[in-house]
GROMACS .gro file of C-alpha atoms in nm:
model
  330
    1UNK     CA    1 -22.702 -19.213   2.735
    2UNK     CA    2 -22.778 -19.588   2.669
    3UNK     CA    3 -22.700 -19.815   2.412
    4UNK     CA    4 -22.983 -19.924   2.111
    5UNK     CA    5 -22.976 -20.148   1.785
    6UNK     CA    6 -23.032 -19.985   1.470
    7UNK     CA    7 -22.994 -20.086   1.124
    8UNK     CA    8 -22.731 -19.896   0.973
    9UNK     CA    9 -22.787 -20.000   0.556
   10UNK     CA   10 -22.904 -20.356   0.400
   11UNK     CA   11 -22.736 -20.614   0.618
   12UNK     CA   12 -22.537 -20.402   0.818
   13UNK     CA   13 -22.657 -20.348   1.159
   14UNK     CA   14 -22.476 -20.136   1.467
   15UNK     CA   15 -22.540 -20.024   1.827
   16UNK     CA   16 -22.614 -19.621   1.891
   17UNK     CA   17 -22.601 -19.391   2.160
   18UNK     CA   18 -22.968 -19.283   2.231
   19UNK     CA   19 -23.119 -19.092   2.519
   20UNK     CA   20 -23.243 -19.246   2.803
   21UNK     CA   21 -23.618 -19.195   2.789
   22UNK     CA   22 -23.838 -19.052   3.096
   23UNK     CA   23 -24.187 -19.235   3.137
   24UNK     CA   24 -24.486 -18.999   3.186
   25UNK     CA   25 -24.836 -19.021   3.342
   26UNK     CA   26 -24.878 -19.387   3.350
   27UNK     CA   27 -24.525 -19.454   3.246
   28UNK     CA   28 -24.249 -19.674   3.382
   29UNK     CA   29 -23.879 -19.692   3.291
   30UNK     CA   30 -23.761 -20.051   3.235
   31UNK     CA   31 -23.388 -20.150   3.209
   32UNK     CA   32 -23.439 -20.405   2.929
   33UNK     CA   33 -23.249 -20.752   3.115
   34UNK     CA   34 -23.370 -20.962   2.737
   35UNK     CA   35 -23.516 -20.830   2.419
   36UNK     CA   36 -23.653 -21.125   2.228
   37UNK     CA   37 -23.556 -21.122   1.873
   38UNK     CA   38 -23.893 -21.182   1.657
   39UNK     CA   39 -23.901 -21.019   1.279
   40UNK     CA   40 -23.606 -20.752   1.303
   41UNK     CA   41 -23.456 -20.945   1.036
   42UNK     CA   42 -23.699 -20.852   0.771
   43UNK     CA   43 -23.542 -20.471   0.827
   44UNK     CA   44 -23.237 -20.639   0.832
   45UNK     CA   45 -23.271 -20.755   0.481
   46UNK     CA   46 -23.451 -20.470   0.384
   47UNK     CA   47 -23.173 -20.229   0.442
   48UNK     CA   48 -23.359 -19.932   0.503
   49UNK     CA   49 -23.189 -19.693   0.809
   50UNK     CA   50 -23.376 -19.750   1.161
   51UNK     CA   51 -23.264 -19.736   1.518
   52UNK     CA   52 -23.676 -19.868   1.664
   53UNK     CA   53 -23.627 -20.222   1.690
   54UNK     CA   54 -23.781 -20.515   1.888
   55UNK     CA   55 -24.104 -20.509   2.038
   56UNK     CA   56 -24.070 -20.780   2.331
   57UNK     CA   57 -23.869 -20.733   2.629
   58UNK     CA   58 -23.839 -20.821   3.021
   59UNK     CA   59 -23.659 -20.630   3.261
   60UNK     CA   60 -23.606 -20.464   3.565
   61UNK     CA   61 -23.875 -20.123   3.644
   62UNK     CA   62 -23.622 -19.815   3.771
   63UNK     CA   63 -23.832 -19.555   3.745
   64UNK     CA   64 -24.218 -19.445   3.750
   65UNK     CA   65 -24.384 -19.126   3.646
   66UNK     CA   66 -24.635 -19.151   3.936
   67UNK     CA   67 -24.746 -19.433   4.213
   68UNK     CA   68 -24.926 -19.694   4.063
   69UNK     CA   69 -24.901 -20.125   4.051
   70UNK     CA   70 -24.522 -20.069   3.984
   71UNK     CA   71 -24.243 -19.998   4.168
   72UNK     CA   72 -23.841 -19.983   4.137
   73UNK     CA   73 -23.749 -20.307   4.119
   74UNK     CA   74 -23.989 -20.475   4.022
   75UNK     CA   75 -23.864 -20.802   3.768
   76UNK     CA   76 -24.169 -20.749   3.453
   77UNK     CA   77 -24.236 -20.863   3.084
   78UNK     CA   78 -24.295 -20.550   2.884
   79UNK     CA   79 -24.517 -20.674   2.595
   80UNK     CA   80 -24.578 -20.571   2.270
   81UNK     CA   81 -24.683 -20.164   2.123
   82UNK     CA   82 -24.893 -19.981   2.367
   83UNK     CA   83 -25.240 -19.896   2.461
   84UNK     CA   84 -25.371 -19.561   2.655
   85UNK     CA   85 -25.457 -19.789   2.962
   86UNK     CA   86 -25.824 -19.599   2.995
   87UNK     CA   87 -26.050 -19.767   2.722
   88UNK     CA   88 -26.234 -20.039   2.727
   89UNK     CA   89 -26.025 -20.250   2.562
   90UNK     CA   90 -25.746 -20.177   2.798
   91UNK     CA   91 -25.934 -20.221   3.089
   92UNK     CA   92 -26.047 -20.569   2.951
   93UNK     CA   93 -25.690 -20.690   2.896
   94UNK     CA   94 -25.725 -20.668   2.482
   95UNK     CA   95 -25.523 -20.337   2.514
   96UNK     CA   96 -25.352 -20.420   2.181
   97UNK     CA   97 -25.649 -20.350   2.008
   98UNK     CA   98 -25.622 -19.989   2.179
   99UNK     CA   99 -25.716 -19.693   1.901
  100UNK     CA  100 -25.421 -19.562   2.069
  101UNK     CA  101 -25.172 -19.794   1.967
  102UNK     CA  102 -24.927 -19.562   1.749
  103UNK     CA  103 -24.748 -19.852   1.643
  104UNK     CA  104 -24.389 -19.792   1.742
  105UNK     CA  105 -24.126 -20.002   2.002
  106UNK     CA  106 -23.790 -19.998   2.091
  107UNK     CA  107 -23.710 -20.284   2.277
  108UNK     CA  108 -23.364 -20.381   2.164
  109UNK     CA  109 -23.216 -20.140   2.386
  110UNK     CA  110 -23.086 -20.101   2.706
  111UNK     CA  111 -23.362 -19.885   2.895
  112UNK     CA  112 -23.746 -19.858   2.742
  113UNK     CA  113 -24.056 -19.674   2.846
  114UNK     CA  114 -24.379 -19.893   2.875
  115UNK     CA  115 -24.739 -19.743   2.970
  116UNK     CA  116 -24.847 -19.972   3.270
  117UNK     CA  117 -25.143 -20.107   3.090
  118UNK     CA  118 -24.888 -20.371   2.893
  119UNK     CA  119 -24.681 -20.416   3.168
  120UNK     CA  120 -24.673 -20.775   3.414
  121UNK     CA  121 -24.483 -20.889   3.678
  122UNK     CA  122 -24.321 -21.192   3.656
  123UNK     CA  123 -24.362 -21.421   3.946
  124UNK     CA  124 -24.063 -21.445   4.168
  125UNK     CA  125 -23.954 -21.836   4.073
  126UNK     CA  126 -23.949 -21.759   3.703
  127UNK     CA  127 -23.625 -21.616   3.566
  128UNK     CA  128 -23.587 -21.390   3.310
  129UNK     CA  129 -23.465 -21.615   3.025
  130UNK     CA  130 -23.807 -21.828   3.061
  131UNK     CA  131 -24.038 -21.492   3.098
  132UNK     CA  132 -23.946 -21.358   2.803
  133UNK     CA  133 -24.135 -21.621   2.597
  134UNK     CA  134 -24.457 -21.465   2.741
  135UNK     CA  135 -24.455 -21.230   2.439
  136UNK     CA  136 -24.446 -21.322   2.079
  137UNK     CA  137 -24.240 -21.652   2.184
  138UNK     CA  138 -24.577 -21.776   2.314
  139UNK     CA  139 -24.784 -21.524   2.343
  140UNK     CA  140 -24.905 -21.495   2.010
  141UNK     CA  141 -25.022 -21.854   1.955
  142UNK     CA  142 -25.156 -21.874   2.310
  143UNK     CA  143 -25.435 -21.608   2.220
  144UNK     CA  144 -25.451 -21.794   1.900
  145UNK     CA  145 -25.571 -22.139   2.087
  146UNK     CA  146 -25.768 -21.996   2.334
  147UNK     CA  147 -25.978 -21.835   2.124
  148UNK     CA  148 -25.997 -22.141   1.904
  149UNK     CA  149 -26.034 -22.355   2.223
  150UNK     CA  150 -25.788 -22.603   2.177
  151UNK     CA  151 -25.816 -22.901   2.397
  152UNK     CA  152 -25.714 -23.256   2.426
  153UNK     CA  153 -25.987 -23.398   2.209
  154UNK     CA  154 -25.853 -23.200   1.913
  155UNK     CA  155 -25.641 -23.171   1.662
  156UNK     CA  156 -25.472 -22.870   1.555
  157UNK     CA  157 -25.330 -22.795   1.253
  158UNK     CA  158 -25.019 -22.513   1.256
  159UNK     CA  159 -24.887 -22.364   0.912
  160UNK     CA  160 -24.567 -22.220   0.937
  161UNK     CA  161 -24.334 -22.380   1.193
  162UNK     CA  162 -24.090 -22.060   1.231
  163UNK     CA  163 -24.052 -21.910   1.639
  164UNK     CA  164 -24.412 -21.874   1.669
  165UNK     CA  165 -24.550 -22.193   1.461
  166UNK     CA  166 -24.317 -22.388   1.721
  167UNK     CA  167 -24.461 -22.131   1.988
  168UNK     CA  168 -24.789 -22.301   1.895
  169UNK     CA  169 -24.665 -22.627   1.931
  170UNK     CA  170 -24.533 -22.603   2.287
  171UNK     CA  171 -24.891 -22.454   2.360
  172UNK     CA  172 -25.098 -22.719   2.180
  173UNK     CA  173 -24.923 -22.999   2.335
  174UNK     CA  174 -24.994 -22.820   2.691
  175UNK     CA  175 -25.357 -22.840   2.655
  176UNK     CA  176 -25.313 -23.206   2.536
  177UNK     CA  177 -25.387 -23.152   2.161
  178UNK     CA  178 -25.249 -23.382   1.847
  179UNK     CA  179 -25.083 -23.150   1.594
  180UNK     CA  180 -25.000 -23.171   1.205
  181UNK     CA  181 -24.760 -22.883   1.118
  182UNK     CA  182 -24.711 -22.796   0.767
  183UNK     CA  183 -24.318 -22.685   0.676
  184UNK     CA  184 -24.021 -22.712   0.450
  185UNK     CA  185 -23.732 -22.575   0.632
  186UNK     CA  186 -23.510 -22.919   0.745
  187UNK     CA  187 -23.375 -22.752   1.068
  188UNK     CA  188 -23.768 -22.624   1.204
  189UNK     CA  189 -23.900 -22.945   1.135
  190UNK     CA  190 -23.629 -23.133   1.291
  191UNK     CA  191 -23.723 -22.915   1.559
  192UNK     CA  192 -24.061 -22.953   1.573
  193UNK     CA  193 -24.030 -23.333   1.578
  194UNK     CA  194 -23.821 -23.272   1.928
  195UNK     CA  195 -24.129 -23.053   2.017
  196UNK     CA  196 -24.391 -23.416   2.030
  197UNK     CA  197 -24.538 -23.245   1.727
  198UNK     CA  198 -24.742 -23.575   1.560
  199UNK     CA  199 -24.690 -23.532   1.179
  200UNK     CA  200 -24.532 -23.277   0.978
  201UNK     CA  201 -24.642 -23.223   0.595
  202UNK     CA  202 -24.443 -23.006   0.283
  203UNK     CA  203 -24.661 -22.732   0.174
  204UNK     CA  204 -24.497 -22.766  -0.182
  205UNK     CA  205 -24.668 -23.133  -0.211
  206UNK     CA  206 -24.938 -23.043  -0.453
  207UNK     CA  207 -25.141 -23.352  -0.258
  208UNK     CA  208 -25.075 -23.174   0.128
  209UNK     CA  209 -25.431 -23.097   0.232
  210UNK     CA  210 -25.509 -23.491   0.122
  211UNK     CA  211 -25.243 -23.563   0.333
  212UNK     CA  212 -25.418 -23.365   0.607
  213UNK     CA  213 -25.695 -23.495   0.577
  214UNK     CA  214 -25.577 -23.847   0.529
  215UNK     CA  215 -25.415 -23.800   0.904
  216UNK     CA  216 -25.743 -23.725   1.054
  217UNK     CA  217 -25.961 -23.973   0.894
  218UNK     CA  218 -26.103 -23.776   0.546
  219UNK     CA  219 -26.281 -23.511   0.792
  220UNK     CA  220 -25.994 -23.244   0.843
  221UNK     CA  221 -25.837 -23.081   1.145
  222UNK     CA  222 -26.066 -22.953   1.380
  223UNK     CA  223 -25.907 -22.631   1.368
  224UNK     CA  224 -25.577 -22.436   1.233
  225UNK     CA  225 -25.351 -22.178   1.308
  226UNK     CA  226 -25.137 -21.995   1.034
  227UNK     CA  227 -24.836 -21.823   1.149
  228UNK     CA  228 -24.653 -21.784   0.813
  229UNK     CA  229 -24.835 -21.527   0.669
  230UNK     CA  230 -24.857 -21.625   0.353
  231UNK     CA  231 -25.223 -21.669   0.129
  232UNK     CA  232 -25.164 -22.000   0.016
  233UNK     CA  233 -25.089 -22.127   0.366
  234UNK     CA  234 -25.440 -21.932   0.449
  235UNK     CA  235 -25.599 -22.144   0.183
  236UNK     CA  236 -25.426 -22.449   0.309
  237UNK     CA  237 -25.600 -22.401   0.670
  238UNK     CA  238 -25.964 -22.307   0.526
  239UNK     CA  239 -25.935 -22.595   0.247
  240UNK     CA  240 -25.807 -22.857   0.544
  241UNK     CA  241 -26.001 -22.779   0.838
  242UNK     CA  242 -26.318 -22.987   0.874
  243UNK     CA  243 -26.671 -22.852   0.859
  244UNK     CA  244 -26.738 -22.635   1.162
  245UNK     CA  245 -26.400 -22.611   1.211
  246UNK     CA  246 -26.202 -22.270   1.304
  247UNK     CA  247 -25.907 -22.113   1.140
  248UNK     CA  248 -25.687 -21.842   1.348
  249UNK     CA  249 -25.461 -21.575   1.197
  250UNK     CA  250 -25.116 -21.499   1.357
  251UNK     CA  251 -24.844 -21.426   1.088
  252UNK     CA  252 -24.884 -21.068   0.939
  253UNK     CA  253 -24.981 -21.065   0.606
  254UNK     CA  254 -25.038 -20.726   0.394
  255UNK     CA  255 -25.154 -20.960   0.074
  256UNK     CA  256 -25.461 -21.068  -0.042
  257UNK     CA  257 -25.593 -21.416   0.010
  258UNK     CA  258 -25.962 -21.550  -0.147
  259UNK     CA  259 -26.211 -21.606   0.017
  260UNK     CA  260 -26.532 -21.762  -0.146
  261UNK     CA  261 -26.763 -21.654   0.166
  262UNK     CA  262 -27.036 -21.906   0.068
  263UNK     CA  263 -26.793 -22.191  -0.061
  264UNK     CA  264 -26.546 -22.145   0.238
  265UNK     CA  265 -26.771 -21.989   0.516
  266UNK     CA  266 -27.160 -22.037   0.500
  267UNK     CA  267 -27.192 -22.399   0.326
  268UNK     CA  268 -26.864 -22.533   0.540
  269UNK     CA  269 -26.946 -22.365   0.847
  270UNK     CA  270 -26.576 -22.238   0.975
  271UNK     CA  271 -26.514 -21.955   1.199
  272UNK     CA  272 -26.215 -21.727   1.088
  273UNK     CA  273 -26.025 -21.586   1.382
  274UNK     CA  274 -25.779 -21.309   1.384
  275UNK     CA  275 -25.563 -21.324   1.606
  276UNK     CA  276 -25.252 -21.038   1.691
  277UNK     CA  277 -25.163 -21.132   2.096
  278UNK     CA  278 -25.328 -21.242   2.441
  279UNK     CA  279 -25.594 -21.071   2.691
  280UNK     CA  280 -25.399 -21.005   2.921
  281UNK     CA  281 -25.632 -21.117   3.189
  282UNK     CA  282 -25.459 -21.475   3.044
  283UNK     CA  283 -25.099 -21.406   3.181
  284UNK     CA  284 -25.143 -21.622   3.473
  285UNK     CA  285 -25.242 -21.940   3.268
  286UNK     CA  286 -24.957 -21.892   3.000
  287UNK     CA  287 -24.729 -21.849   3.326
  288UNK     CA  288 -24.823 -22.207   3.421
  289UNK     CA  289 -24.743 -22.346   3.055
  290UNK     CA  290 -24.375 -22.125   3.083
  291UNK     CA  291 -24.352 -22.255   3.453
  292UNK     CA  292 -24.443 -22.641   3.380
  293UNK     CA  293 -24.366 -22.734   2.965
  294UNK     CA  294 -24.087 -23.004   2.968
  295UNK     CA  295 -24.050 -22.834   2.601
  296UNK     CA  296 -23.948 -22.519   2.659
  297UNK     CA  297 -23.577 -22.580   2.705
  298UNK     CA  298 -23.586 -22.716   2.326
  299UNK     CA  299 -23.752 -22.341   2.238
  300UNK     CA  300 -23.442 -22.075   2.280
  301UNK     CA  301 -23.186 -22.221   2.033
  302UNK     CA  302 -22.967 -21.890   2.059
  303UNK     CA  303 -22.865 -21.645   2.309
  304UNK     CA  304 -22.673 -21.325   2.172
  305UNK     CA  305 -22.524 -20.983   2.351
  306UNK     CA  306 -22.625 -20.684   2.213
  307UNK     CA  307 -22.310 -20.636   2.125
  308UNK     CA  308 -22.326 -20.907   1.843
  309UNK     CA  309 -22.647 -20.758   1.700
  310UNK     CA  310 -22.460 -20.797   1.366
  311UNK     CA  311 -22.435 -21.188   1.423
  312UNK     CA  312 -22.763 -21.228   1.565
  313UNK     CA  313 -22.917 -21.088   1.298
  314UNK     CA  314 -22.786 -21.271   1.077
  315UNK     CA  315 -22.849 -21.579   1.220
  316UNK     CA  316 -23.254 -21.500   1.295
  317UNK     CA  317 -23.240 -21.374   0.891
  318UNK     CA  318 -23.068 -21.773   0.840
  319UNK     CA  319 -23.381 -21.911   0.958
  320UNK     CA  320 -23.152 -22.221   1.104
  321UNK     CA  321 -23.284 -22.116   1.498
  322UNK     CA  322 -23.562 -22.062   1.659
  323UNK     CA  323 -23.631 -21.808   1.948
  324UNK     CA  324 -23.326 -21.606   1.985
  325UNK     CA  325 -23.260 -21.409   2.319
  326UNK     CA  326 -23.057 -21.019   2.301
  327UNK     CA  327 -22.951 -20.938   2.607
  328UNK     CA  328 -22.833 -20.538   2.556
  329UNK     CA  329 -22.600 -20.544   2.807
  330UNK     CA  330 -22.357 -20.737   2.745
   0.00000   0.00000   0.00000
């Protein structure tokens, strides 16, 4: 048996004895060393019974189904869902657009079963605590500003400045780029300012894409990524961004948000991206930004056992933190 988080009623969360699973065809047992914290909270809140949680992880392979690139061992990052490891988008490293994705994780646990598709090694002078910001920590904005193709000639503008907005941050300063972040909460934008982010705006200032605009001589940010999920901080990015300009989406969002296609796409020009992780053919290059930031040390604010899940959920629910590391066996 091994131990898992669950959430036990609305903001009551415990630790369960589970099964341990057995991997299959491609399949590879991992005993789970950290399980990043990202939006468990939301459950948390939400107070409805679940023992699935976390969908990041790094660890240790002990077991595979059959010989293939893994071994016992072997130190990995287990990213996000799942993919069937055959199709095409598999194959081309975009295997979280897999048909086959059913959706489900369990990473905030002590052992977890990954298909070998979403599975990486981590190179040997990386340690664990550093590797696991290769999945949402960074990962998400990283696919974000490579497909937007973020360099040091731009600015980038990043709404919502929660793990991943600051994710974005660390990235965008990487490649060189200025960056205007848009958020309200003191303790992320104190943050954020530690970061090298270059200007930070309140999205409840009726005048904020002025301001935006203001900072980047009347034209606009040359392009944007939201990672709030929320419409009017869509609407914020396509009103800001200059002609021409491209617009990513990170943060889930299950509302609606207008969109006047000639208005805001034909007559202006802009590209809307979505964006929901990294081709993995990238892992390499987002290695070197893990390997060689100076910023990343200002990234992991907390560090909990799996023991505490109670406290650490209540602290990533607080919002006063950024990236918070589980580690389930302790």
């Amino acid at each position: 048996m091994m131990k898992r988080a669950a959430i036990a009623g609305k903001r009551e969360a415990v630790l369960v004895d589970r099964p341990i699973p057995k991997p299959e065809g491609n399949e590879v047992l991992i005993k789970v060393h950290i399980a990043p914290m990202c939006t468990e909270y939301k459950m948390f809140l939400d107070g409805q019974p679940a023992d699935a949680l976390g969908h990041e992880a790094v660890g240790e392979v002990v077991e595979t189904a059959q010989d293939g690139p893994f071994k016992p061992g072997d130190r990995v990052v287990a990213m996000p869902l799942t993919g069937c490891g055959t199709c095409e988008l598999c194959l081309s490293g975009d295997y979280i657009h897999c048909l086959d994705n059913p959706m489900k994780d369990a990473t905030m646990s002590q052992y977890v079963v990954k298909p070998a598709v979403c599975v990486r090694k981590i190179p040997d002078d990386i340690p664990y605590e550093r590797a696991a910001l290769a999945c949402c920590g960074l990962g998400a904005s990283y696919g974000a500003i490579r497909k937007l193709g973020v360099s040091a000639y731009d600015t980038l503008l990043v709404t919502g400045l929660g793990p991943v907005g600051l994710g974005a941050v660390i990235n965008a300063k990487f490649c060189g780029a200025r960056v205007i972040g848009v958020e309200m909460n003191p303790y992320r934008v104190e943050l954020a300012r530690k970061l090298g982010i270059d200007a930070v705006i309140d999205p409840r200032d009726p005048d904020a894409v002025q301001q935006i605009r203001a900072l980047t001589g009347g034209v606009g940010p040359d392009c944007a990524i939201d990672c709030s999920g929320i419409p009017a901080a869509h609407r914020l990015c396509i009103d800001a961004v200059r002609r021409k300009g491209k617009v990513a989406f990170v943060g889930e969002c299950h509302a609606e948000t207008p969109i006047v296609v000639s208005r805001d796409m034909i007559r202006k020009g802009i590209h809307l991206i979505g964006s929901w992780h990294y081709n993995l053919n990238d892992y390499p290059d987002l290695m070197k930004v893990i390997r060689h930031s100076p910023l990343i040390d200002h990234f992991v604010t907390h560090v909990f056992p799996m023991s505490r899940i109670q406290e650490a959920l209540e602290v990533s629910a607080s919002q006063q933190c950024a990236k918070i590391l589980l580690k389930p066996w302790e």
